[in-house]
Coordinates of C-alpha atoms and ligand atoms in Angstrom, one line a residue:
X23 CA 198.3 69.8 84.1
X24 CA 197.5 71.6 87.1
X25 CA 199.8 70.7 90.3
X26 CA 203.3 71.6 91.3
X27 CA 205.0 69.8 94.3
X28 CA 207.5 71.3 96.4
X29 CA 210.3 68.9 97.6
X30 CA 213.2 69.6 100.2
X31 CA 216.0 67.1 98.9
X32 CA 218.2 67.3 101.8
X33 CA 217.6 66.1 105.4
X34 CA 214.7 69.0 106.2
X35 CA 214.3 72.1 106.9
X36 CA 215.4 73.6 104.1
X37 CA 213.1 76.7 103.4
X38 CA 209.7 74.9 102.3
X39 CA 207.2 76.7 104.0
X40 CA 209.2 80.4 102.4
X41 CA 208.5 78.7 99.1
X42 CA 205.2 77.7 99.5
X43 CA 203.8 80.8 100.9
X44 CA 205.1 82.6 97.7
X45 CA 203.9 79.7 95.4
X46 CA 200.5 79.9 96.5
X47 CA 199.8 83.6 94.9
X48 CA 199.7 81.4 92.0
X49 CA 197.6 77.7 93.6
X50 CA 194.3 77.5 94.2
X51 CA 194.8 74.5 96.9
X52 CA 197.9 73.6 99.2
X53 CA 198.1 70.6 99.9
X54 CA 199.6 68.8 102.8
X55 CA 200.2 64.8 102.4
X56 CA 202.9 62.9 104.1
X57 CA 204.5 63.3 107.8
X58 CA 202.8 65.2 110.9
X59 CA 203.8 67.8 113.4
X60 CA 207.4 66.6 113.5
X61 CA 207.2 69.6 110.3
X62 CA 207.9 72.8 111.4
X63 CA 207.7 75.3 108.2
X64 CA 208.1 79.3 108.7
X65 CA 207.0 81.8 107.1
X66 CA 208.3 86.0 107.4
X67 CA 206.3 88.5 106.1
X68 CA 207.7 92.0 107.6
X69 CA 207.9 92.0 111.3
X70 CA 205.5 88.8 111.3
X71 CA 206.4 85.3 111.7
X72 CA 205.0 82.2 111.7
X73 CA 205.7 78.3 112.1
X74 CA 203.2 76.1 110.6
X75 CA 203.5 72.3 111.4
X76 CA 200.5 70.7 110.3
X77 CA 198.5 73.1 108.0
X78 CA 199.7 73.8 105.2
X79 CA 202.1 77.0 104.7
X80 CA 199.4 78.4 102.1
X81 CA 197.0 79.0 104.9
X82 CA 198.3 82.8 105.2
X83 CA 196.9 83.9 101.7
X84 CA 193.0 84.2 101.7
X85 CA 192.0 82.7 98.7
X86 CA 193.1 79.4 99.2
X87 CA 192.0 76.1 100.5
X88 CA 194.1 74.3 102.4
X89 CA 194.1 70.6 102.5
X90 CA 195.8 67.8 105.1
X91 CA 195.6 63.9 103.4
X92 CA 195.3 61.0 104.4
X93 CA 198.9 60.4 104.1
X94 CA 199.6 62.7 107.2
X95 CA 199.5 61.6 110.7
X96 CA 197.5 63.6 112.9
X97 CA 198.2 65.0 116.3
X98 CA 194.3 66.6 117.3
X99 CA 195.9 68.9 120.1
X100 CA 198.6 69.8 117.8
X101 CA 196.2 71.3 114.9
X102 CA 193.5 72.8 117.2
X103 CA 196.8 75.0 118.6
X104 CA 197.5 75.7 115.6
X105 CA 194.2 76.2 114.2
X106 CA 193.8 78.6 117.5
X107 CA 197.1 80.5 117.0
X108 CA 196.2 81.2 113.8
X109 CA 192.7 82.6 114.1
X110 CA 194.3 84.7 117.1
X111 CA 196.2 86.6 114.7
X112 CA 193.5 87.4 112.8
X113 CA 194.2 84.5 109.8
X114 CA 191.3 83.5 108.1
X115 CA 190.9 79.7 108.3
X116 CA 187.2 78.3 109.2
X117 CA 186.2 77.9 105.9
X118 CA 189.8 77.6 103.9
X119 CA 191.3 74.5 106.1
X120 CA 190.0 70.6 105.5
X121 CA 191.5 67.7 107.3
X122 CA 190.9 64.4 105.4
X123 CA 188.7 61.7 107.4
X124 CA 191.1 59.2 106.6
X125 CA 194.5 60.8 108.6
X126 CA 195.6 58.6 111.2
X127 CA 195.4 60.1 114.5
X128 CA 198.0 60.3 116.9
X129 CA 197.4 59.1 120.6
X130 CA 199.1 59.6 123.8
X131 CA 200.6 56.2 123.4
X132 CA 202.8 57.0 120.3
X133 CA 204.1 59.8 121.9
X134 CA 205.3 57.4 124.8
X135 CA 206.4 54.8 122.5
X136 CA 208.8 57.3 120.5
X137 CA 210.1 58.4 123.6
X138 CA 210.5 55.0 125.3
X139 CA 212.3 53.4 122.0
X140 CA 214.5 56.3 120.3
X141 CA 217.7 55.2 121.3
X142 CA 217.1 51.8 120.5
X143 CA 218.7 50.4 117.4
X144 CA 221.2 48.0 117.7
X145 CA 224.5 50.0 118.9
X146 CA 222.5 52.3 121.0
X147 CA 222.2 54.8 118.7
X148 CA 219.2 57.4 118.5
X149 CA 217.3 58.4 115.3
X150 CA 217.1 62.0 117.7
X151 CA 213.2 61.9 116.5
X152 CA 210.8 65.0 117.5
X153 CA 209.5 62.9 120.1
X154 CA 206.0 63.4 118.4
X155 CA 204.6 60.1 117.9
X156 CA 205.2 59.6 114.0
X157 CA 207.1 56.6 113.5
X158 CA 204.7 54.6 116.0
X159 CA 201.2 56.4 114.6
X160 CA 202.8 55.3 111.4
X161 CA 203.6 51.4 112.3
X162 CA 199.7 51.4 113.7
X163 CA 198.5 52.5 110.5
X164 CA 200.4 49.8 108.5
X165 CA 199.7 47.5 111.4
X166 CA 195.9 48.0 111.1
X167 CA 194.6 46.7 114.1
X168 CA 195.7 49.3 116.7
X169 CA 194.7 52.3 114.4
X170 CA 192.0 54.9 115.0
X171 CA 191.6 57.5 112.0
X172 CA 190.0 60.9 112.4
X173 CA 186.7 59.9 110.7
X174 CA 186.3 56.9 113.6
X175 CA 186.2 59.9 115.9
X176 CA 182.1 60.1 114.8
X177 CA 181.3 56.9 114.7
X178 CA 179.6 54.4 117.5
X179 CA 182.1 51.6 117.7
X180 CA 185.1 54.5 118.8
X181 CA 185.0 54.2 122.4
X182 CA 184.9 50.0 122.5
X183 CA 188.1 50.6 120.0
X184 CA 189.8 52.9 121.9
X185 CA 189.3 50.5 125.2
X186 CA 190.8 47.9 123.0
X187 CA 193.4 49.2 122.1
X188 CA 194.4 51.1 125.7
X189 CA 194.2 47.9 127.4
X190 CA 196.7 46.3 124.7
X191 CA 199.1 49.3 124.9
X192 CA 199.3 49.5 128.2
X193 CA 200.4 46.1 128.3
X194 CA 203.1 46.8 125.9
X195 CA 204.4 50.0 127.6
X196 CA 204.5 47.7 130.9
X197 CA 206.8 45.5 129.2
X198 CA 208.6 47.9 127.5
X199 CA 209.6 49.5 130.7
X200 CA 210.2 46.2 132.4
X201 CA 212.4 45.3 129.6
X202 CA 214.2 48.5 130.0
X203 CA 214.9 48.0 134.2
X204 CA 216.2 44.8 133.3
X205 CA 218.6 46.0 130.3
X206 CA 217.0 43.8 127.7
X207 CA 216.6 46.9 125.1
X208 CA 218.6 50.0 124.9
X209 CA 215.5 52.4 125.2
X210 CA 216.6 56.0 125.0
X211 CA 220.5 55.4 125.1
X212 CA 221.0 58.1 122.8
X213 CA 218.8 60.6 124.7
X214 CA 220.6 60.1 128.0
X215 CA 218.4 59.9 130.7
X216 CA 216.0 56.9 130.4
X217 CA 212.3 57.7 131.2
X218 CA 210.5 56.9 134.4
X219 CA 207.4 54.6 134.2
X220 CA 204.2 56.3 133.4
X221 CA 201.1 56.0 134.9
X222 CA 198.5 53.6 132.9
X223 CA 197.2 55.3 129.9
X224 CA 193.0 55.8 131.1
X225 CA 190.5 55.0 128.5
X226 CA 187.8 57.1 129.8
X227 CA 189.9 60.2 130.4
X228 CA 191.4 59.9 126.5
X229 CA 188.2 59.0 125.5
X230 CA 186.7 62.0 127.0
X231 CA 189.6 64.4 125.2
X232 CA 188.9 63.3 122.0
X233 CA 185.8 63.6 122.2
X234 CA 186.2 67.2 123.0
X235 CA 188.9 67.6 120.1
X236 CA 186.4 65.3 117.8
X237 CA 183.6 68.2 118.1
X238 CA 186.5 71.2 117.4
X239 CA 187.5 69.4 114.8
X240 CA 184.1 68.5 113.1
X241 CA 183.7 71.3 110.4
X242 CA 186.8 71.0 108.7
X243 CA 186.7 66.9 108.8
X244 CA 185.3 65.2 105.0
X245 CA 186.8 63.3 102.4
X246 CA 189.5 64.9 100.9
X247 CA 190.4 62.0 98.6
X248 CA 187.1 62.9 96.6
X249 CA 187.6 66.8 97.0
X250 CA 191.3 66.7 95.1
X251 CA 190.1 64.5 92.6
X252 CA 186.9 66.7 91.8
X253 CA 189.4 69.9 91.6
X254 CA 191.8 68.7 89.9
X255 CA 189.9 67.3 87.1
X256 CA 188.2 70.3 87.1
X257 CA 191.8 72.0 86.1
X258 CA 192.2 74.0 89.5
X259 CA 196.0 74.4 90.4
X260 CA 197.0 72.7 93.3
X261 CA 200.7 72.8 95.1
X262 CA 201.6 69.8 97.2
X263 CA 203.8 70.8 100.0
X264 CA 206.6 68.5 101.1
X265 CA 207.6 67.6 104.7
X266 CA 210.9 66.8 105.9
X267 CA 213.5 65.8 103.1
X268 CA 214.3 63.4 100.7
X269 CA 216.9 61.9 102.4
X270 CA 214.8 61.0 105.1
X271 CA 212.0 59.0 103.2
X272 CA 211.2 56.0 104.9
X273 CA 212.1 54.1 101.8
X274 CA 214.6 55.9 99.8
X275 CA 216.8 58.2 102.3
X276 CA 219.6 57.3 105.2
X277 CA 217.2 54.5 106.7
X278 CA 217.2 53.9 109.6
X279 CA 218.2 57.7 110.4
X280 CA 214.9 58.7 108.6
X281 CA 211.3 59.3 109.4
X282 CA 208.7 57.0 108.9
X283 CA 206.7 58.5 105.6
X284 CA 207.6 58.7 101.9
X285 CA 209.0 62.5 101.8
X286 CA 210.6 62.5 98.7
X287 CA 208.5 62.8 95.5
X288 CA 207.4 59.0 95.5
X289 CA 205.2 60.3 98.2
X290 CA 203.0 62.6 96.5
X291 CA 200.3 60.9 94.8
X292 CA 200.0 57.8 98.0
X293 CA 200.0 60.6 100.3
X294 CA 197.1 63.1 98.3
X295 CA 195.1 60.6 96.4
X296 CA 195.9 62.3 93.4
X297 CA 197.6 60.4 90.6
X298 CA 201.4 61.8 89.6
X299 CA 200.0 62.2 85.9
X300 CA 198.1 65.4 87.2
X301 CA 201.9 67.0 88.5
X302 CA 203.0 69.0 86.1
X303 CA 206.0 70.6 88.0
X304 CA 208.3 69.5 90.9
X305 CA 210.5 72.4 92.2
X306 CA 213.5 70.8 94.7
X307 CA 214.5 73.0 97.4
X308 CA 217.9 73.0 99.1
X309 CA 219.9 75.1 101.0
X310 CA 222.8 76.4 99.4
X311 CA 224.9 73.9 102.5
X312 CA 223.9 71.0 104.3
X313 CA 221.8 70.9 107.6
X314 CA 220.4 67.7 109.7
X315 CA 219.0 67.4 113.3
X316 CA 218.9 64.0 115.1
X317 CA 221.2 61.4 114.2
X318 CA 222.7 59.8 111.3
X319 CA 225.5 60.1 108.6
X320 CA 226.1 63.7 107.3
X321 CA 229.4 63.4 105.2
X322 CA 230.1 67.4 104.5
X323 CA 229.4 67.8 108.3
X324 CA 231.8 71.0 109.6
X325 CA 232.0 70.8 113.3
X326 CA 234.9 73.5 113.6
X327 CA 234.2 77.6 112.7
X328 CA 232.4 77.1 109.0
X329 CA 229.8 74.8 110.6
X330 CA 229.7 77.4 113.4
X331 CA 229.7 80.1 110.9
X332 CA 226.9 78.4 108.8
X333 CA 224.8 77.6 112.3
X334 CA 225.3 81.4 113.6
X335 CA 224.4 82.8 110.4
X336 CA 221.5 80.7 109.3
X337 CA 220.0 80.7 113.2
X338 CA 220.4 77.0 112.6
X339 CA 218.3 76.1 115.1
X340 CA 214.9 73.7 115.1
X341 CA 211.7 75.6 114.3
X342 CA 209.8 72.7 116.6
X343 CA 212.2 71.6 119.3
X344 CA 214.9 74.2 119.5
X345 CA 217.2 71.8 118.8
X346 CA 221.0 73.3 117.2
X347 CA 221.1 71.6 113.7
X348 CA 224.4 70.0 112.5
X349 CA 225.9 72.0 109.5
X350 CA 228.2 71.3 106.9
X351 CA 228.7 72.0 102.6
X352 CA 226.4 71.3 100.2
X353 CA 226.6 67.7 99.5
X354 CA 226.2 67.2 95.1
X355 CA 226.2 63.8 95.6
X356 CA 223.1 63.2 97.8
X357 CA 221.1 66.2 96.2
X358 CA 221.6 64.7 92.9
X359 CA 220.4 61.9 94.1
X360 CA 217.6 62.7 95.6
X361 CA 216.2 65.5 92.5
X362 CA 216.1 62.8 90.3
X363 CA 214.3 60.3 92.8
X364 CA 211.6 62.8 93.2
X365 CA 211.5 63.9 89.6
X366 CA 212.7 67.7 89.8
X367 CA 212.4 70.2 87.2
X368 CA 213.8 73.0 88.4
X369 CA 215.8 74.1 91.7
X370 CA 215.1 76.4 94.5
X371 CA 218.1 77.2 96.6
X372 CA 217.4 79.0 100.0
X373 CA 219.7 81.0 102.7
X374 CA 222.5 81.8 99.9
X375 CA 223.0 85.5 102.0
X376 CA 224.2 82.7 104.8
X377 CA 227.1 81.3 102.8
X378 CA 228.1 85.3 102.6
X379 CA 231.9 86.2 104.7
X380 CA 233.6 83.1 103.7
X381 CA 236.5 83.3 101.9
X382 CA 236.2 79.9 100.1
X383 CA 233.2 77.7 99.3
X384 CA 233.2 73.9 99.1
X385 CA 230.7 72.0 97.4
X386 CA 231.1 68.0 97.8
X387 CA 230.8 66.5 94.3
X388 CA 231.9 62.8 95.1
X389 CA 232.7 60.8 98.0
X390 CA 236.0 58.4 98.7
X391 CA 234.2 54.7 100.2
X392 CA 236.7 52.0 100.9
X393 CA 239.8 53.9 98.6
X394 CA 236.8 54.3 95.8
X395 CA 235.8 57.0 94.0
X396 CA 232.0 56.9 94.3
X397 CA 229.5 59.3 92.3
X398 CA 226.3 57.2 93.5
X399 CA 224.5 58.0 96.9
X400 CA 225.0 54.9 98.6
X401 CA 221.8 52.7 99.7
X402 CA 223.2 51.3 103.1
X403 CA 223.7 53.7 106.0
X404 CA 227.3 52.3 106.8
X405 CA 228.8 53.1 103.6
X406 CA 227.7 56.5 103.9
X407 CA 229.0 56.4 107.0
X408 CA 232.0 55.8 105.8
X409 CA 231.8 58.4 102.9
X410 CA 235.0 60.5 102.8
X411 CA 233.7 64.0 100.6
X412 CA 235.6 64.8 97.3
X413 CA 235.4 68.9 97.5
X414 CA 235.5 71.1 94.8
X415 CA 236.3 74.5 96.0
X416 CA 234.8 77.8 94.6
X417 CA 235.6 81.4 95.5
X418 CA 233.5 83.1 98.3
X419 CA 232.1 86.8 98.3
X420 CA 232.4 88.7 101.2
X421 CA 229.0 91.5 100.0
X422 CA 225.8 91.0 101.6
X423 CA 223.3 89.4 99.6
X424 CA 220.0 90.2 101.7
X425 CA 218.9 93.6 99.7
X426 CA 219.1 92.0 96.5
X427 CA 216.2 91.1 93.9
X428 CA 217.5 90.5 90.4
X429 CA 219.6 87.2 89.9
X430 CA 221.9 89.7 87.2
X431 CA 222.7 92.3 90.7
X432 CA 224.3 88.8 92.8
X433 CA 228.1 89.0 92.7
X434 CA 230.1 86.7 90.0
X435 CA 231.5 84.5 92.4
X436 CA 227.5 83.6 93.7
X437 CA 226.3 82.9 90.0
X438 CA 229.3 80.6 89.9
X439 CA 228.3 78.7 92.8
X440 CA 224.7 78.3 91.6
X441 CA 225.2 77.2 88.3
X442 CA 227.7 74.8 89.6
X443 CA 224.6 73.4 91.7
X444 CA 222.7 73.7 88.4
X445 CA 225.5 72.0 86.6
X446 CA 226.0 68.6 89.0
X447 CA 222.2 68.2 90.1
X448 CA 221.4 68.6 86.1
X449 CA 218.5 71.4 87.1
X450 CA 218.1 74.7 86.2
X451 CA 218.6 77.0 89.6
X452 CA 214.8 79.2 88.9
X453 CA 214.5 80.1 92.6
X454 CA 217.0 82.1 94.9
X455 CA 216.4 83.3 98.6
X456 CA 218.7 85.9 100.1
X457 CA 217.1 86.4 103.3
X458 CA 213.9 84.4 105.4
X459 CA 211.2 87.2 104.0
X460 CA 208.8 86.5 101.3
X461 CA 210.5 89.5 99.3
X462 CA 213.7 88.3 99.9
X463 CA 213.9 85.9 96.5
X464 CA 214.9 86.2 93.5
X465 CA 213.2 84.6 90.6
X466 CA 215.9 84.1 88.2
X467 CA 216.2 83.4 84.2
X468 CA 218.1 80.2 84.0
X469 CA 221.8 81.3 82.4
X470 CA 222.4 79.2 79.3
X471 CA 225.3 77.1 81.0
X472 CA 222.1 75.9 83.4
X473 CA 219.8 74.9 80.5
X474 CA 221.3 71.6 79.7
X475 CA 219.6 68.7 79.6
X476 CA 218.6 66.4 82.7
X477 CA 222.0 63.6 82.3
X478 CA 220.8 60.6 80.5
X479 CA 222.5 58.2 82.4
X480 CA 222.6 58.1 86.2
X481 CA 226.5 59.0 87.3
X482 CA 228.3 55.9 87.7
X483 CA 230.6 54.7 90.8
X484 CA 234.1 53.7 89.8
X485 CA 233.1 50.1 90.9
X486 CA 230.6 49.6 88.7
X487 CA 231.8 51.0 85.6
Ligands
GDP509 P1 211.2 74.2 106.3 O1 210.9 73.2 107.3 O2 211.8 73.6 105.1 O3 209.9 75.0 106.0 O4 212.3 75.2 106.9 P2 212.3 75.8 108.3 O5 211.3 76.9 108.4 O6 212.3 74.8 109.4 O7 213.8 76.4 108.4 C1 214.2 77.4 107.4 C2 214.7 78.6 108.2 O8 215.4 79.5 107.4 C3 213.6 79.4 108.8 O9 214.0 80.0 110.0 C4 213.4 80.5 107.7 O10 212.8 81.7 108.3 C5 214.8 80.8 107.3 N1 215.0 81.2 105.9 C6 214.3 80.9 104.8 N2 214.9 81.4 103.7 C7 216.0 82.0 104.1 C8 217.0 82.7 103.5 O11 217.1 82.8 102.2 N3 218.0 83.2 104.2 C9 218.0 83.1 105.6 N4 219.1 83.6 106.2 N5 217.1 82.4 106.3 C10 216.1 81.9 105.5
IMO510 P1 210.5 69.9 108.1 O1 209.2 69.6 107.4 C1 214.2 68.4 109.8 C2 214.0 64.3 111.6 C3 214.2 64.2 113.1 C4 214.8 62.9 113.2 C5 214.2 62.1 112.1 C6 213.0 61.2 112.6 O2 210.4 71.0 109.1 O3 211.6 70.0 107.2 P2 210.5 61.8 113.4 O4 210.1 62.6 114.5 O5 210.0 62.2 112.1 O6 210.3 60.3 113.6 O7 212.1 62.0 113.4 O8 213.7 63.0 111.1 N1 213.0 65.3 111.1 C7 213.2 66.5 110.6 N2 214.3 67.1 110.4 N3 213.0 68.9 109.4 C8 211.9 68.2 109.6 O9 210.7 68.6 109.1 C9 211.9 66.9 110.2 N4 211.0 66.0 110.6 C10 211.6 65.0 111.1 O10 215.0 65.3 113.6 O11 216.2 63.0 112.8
MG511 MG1 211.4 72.8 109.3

């Protein structure tokens, strides 16, 4: 079976696009399927670096095709700067990159309406979304009716939709800012300032842009659907590469503090096309702690000199909006979680070197809720909330990882926190990364205390036993 699917399984971020770009020396097509250019994946290579957001992170190698879904929401500006960017610095991608007809596009008026309603959840409280239109491209596309996908782009009947659909949204945004002067929703209370009115969105004037972006987009456009299905029946090796985290899938992770697509493994075969039978492998990436931007419950959250340590040392800082990312321990319980929702095999666990200087690690292996022990990620947002971390604490090492290549060269005390890992997601630990360059890994022999079996029976919480 030819495909392997790269998953983060904590809140983003957490060394995908590293992974990927080493993965694909052995893929044939990378395949991007779920979220948009809210992704921000980097890869190092020497004194190069690069942040991919919408193509895929295999786009660097030359022998590879490189694949955007359906399932991904598509900015048209954001792509063609990329697609620019690249081809600047002397990347090959004309012939490697296809965009699927079927991607929803994203318009001027979802990047308004994220703007104008983060921050407006009962309580006030913000998601702290990229601002780039996801969440509403994403409720147009289930919506139907206010959708425009990029194969509409070349067909007659795209300006009378467009007009359509302008004329409703402006509407809407009028409201929505009426609504705002007079207090009636809390838009953008968690952003601080609110934003001033906008100037009606012009039909002819967007019309005109994508037009323009329609005819630099034309040759990579076709049915993808139809492409993956012809490859991978034809027993090419294809690796689907995750956005964001599992904990923030739309269905499964810290909703409403999540994005808006499934990016956990549930999401790979809606996003692609391509049925789960044909995955043969699902690696789950983590960092060796805990990061999230935006808002929402992180239990092992350290805001005192770890978390600083941890931001300082692992440039915690967001590849897309610059934003600081909160930082705390690794958290068992939500990992463990979230590896066996999306069906992991083995573990990847990224920016070890970072964890490097402490004295003492922490890794959180159960939570206290309501003066309960509790072994089970919980599915409502306020008991998290409310989730006091159970620590188990592990000697430190104070050497520094970076140079290192062989798993048997990493000090004692950094095997024993990675087969602890192992030991409570029930996963071999098969990937390490010491540092953000491609050469900085370590591809490791599971040890013998990792090779146990996945647990038979999901962890139970004291109240349910
Ligand atoms: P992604 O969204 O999952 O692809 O991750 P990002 O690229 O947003 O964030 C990961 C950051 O960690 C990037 O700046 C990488 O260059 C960096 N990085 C990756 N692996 C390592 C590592 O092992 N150690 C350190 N110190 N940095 C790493
Ligand atoms: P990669 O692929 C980290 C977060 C946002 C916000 C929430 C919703 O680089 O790991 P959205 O704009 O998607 O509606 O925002 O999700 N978020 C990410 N956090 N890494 C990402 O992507 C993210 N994509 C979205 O910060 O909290
Ligand atoms: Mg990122």
């Amino acid at each position: 079976m030819p495909g392997t699917c790269v998953i983060g399984l904590q809140w983003g971020d957490e060394a995908k696009g590293k992974l990927v770009d080493i993965l694909t020396e052995d893929h044939e097509i990378v395949v991007r399927y779920q979220g948009g250019a809210n992704a921000g994946h980097t890869v190092v290579s020497g004194d190069q670096t690069w942040k991919l957001s919408l193509i895929p992170s295999g786009i660097l190698r030359d022998a590879v095709v490189c694949v955007v879904t359906g399932g991904v929401v598509l900015d048209p500006a954001s792509v063609i700067k990329e697609i620019d960017g690249l081809k600047s610095r002397g990347v090959l991608v004309g012939p490697k990159l296809k965009l699927s007809d079927r991607a929803h596009l994203v318009f001027p008026w979802h990047i308004a309406e994220d703007r104008l309603l983060d921050g407006s959840l009962s309580g006030g409280e913000a998601i702290g979304t990229t601002g780039r239109g996801i969440g509403p491209c994403y409720r147009d596309k289930v919506g139907r009716s206010l959708a425009i996908r990029l194969g509409d782009l070349y067909r007659d009947d795209f300006r009378t939709k467009l007009e359509h659909i302008v004329a409703f949204k402006n509407r809407l945004l009028n409201n929505w800012h009426e609504s705002a002067d007079a207090g009636a929703v809390g838009i953008a209370a968690g952003g601080g300032s609110q934003p001033s009115p906008q100037p009606p969105l012009d039909a002819a004037a967007i019309h005109s842009q994508y037009m323009q972006y329609a005819e630099r987009l034309r040759p990579y456009v076709s049915d993808t659907t139809a492409y993956l299905l012809d490859n991978v029946e034809a027993g090419k090796r294809l690796l689907f590469e995750g956005a964001q985290g599992a904990l923030l899938d739309i269905d499964h992770g810290t909703f409403p503090f999540v994005t808006s697509s499934n990016s956990s493994g549930v999401g790979v075969a809606s996003g692609s096309g391509v049925p789960g039978r044909w995955i043969e492998r699902v690696i789950g990436v983590v960092k060796a702690y805990s990061t999230r931007v935006g808002g929402g419950p992180l239990p092992t959250e350290q805001m005192n000199p770890i978390g600083e340590h941890l931001r300082q040392r692992g440039r915690e800082y967001g590849t897309i909006t610059m934003r600081p990312r909160r930082c705390g321990w690794f958290d068992a319980v939500a990992a463990r979680y979230t590896a066996r929702l999306s069906g992991v095999d083995q573990l990847a666990v990224m920016l070890l070197d970072v964890l490097g200087g402490l004295d003492e690690l922490k890794i959180c292996s159960a939570y206290t809720i309501d003066g309960n022990r509790v072994e089970q990620f919980p599915s409502h947002v306020d008991d998290l909330k409310k989730a006091v971390p159970i620590y188990e604490t592990l000697p430190g090492w104070q050497e520094d990882l970076s140079s290192l290549r062989s798993y048997d060269d990493l000090p004692a005390t950094a095997k024993r926190y990675l087969a602890r890992i192992g030991e409570l997601l029930g996963r071999p630990v098969a990937i390490v990364s010491v540092g953000p360059d491609r050469e900085q890994t370590i591809f490791c022999e599971p040890p013998a205390t990792q090779q146990k079996q996945w647990p038979r029976h999901p962890l139970r919480t004291s109240a349910n036993t």
